[in-house]
Tab-separated table of N, CA and C in Angstrom:
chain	number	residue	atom	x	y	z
Z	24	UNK	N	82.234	117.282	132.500
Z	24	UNK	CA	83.126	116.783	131.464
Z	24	UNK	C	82.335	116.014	130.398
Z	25	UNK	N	81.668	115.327	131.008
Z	25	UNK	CA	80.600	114.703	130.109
Z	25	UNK	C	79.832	115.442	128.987
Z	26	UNK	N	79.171	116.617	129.758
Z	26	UNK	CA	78.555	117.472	128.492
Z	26	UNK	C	79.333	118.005	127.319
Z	27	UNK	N	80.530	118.281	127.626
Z	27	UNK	CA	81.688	119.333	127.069
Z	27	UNK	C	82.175	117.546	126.140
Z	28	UNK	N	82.031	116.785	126.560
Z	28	UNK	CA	82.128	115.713	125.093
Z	28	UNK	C	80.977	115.490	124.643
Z	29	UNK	N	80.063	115.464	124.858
Z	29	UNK	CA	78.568	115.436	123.955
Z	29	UNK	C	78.727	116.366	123.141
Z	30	UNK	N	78.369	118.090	123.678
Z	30	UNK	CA	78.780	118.581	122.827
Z	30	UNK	C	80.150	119.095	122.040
Z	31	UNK	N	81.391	118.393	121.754
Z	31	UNK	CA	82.001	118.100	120.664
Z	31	UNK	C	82.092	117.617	119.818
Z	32	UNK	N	80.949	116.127	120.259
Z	32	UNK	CA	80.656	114.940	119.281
Z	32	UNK	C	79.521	115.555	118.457
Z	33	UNK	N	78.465	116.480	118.790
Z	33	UNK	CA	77.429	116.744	118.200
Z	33	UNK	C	78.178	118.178	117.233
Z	34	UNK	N	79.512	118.701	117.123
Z	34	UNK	CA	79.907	120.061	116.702
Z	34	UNK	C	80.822	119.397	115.334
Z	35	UNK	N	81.247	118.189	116.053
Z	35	UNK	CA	82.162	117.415	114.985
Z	35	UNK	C	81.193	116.870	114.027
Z	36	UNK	N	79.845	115.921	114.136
Z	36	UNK	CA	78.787	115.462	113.617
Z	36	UNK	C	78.058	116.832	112.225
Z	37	UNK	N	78.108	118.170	113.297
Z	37	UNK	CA	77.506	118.779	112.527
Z	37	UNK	C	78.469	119.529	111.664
Z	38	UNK	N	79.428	119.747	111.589
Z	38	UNK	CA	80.713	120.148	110.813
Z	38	UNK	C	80.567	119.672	109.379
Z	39	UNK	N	80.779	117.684	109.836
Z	39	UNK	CA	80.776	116.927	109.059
Z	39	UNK	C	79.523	116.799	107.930
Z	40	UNK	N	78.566	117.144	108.446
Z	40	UNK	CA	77.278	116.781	107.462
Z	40	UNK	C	77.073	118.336	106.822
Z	41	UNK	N	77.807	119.400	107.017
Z	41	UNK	CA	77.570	120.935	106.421
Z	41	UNK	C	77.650	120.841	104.678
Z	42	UNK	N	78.695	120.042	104.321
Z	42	UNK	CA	78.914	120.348	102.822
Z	42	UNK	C	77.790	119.240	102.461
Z	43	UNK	N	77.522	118.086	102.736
Z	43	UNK	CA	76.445	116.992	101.829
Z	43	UNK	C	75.469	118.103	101.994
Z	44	UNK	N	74.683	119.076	102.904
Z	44	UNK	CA	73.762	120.037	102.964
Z	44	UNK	C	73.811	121.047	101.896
Z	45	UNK	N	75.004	121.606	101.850
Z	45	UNK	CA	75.133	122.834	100.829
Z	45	UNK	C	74.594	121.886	99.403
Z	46	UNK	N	75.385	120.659	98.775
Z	46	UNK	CA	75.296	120.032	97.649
Z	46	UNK	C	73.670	119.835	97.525
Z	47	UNK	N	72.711	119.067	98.363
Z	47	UNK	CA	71.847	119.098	98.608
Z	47	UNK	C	70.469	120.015	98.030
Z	48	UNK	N	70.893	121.123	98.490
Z	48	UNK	CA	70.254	123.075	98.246
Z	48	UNK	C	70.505	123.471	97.085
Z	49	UNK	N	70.722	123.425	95.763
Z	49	UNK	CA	71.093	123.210	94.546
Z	49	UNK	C	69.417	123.658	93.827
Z	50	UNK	N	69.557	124.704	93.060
Z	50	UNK	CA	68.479	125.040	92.668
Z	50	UNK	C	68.165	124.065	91.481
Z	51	UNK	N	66.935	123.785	91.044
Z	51	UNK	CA	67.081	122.667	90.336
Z	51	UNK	C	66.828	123.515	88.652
Z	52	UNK	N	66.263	124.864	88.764
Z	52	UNK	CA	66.877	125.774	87.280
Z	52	UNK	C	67.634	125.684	86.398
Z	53	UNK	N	69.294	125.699	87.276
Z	53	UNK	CA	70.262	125.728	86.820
Z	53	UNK	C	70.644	124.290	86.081
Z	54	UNK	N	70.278	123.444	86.602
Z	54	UNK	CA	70.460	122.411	85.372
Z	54	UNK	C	69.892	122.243	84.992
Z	55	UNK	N	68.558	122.101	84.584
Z	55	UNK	CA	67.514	122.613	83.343
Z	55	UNK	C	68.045	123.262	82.417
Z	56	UNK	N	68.542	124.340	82.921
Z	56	UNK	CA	69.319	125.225	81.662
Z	56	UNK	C	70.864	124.778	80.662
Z	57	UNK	N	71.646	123.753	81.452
Z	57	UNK	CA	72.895	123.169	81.204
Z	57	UNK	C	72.063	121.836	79.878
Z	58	UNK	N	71.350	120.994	80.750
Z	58	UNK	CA	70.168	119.780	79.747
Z	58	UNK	C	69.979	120.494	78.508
Z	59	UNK	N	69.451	121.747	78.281
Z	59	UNK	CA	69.113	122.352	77.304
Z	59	UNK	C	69.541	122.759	76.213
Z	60	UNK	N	70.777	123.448	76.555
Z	60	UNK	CA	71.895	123.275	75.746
Z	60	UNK	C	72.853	122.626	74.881
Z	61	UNK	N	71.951	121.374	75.526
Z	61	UNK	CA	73.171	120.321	74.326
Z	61	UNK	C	73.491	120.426	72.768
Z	62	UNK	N	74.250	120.229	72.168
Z	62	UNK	CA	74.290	120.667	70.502
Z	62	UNK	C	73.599	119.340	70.030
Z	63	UNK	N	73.204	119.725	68.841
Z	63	UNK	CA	72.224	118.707	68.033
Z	63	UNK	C	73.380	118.563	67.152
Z	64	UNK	N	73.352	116.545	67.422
Z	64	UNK	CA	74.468	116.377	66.341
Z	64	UNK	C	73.827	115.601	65.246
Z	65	UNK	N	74.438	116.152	63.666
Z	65	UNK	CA	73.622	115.927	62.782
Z	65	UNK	C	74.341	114.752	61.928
Z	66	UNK	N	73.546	113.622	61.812
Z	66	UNK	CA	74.162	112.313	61.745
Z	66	UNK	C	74.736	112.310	60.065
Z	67	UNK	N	74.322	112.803	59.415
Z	67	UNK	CA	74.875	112.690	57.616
Z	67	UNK	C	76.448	113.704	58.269
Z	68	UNK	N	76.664	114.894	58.941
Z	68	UNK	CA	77.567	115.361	59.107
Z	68	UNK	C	78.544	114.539	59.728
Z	69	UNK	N	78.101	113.462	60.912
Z	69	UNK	CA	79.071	112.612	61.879
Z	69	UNK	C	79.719	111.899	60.346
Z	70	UNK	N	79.225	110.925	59.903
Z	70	UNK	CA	79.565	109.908	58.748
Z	70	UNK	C	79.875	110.843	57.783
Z	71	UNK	N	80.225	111.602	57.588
Z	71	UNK	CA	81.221	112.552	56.615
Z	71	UNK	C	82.226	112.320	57.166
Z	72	UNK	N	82.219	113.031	58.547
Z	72	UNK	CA	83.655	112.922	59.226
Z	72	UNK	C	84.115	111.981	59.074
Z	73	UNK	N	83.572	110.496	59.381
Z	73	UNK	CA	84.417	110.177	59.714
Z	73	UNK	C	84.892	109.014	58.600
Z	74	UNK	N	84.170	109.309	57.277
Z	74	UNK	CA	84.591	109.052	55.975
Z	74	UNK	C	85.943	109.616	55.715
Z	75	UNK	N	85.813	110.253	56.000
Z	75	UNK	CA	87.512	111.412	55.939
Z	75	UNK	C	88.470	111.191	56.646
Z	76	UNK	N	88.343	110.279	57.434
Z	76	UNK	CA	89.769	110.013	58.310
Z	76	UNK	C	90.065	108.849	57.320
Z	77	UNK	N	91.314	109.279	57.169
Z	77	UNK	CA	92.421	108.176	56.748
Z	77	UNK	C	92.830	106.700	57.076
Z	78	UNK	N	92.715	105.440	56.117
Z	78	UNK	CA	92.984	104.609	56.854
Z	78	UNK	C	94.651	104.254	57.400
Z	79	UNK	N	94.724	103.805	58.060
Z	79	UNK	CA	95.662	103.411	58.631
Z	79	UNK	C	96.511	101.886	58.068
Z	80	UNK	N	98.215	102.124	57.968
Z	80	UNK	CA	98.351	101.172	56.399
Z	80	UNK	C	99.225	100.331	57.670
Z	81	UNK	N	99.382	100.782	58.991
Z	81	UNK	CA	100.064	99.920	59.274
Z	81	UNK	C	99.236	99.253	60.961
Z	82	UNK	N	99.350	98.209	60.929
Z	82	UNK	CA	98.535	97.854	62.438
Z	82	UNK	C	99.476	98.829	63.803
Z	83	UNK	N	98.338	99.328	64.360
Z	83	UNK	CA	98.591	100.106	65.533
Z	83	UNK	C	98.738	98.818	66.666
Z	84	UNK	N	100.105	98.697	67.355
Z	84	UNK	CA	100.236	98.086	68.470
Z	84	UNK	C	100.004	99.244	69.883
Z	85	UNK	N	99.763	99.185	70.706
Z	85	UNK	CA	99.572	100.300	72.359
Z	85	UNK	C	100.446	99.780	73.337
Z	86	UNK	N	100.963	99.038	73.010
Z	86	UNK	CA	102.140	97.916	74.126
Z	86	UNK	C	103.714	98.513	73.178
Z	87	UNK	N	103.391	98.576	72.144
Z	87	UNK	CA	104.451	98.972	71.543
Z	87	UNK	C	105.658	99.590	72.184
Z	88	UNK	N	105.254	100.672	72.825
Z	88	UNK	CA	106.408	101.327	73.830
Z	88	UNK	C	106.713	100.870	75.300
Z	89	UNK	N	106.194	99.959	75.492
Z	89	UNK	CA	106.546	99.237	76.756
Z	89	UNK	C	107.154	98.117	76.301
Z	90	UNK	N	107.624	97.725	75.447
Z	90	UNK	CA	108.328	96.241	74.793
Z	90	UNK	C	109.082	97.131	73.695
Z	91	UNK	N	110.087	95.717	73.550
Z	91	UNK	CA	110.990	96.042	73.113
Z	91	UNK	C	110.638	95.474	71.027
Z	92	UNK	N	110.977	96.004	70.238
Z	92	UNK	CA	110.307	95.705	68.837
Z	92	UNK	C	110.316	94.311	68.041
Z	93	UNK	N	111.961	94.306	68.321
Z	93	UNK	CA	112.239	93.423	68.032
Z	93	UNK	C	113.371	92.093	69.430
Z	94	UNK	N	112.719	91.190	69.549
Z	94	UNK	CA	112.877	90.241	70.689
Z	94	UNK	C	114.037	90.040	70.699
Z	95	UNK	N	114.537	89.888	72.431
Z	95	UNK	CA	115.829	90.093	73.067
Z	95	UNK	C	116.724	88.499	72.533
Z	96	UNK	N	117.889	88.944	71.428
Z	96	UNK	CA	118.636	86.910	71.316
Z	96	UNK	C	119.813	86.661	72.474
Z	97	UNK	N	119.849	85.536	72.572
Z	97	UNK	CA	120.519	85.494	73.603
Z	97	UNK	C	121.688	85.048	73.301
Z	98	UNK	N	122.605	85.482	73.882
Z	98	UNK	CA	124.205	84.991	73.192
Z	98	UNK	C	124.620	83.754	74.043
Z	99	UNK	N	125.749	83.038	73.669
Z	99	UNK	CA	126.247	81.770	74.450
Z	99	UNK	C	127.323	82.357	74.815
């Protein structure tokens, strides 16, 4: 009985450590090739953009829709 729980503990152990192994084995190519790819961003183009966005005429609240606009009066 003893062995027949050793080896379950060592089947459960090795179950458990199978996927950190697979992640592990990861050719290291393939992201070399992803790094490489990045787009070159061209900084006179960024500050165009974002010359072009519109200002904004009224203050942006983010609580806004969780409260109420104008405050609750209380009657007598």
């Amino acid at each position: 009985m003893r062995t027949f729980t050793v080896a379950m503990a060592v089947a459960m152990m090795a179950l458990l450590a199978m996927p950190a192994h697979a992640q592990a084995n990861r050719p290291k190519e393939e992201t070399r090739k992803v790094e490489e790819k990045k787009p070159v961003v061209d900084e006179k183009a960024y500050k165009a953009a974002l010359e072009r966005i519109p200002e904004s005429r009224e203050k942006y609240d983010p609580w806004g829709v969780a409260r109420p606009a104008e405050p609750v009066k209380k009657t007598k």
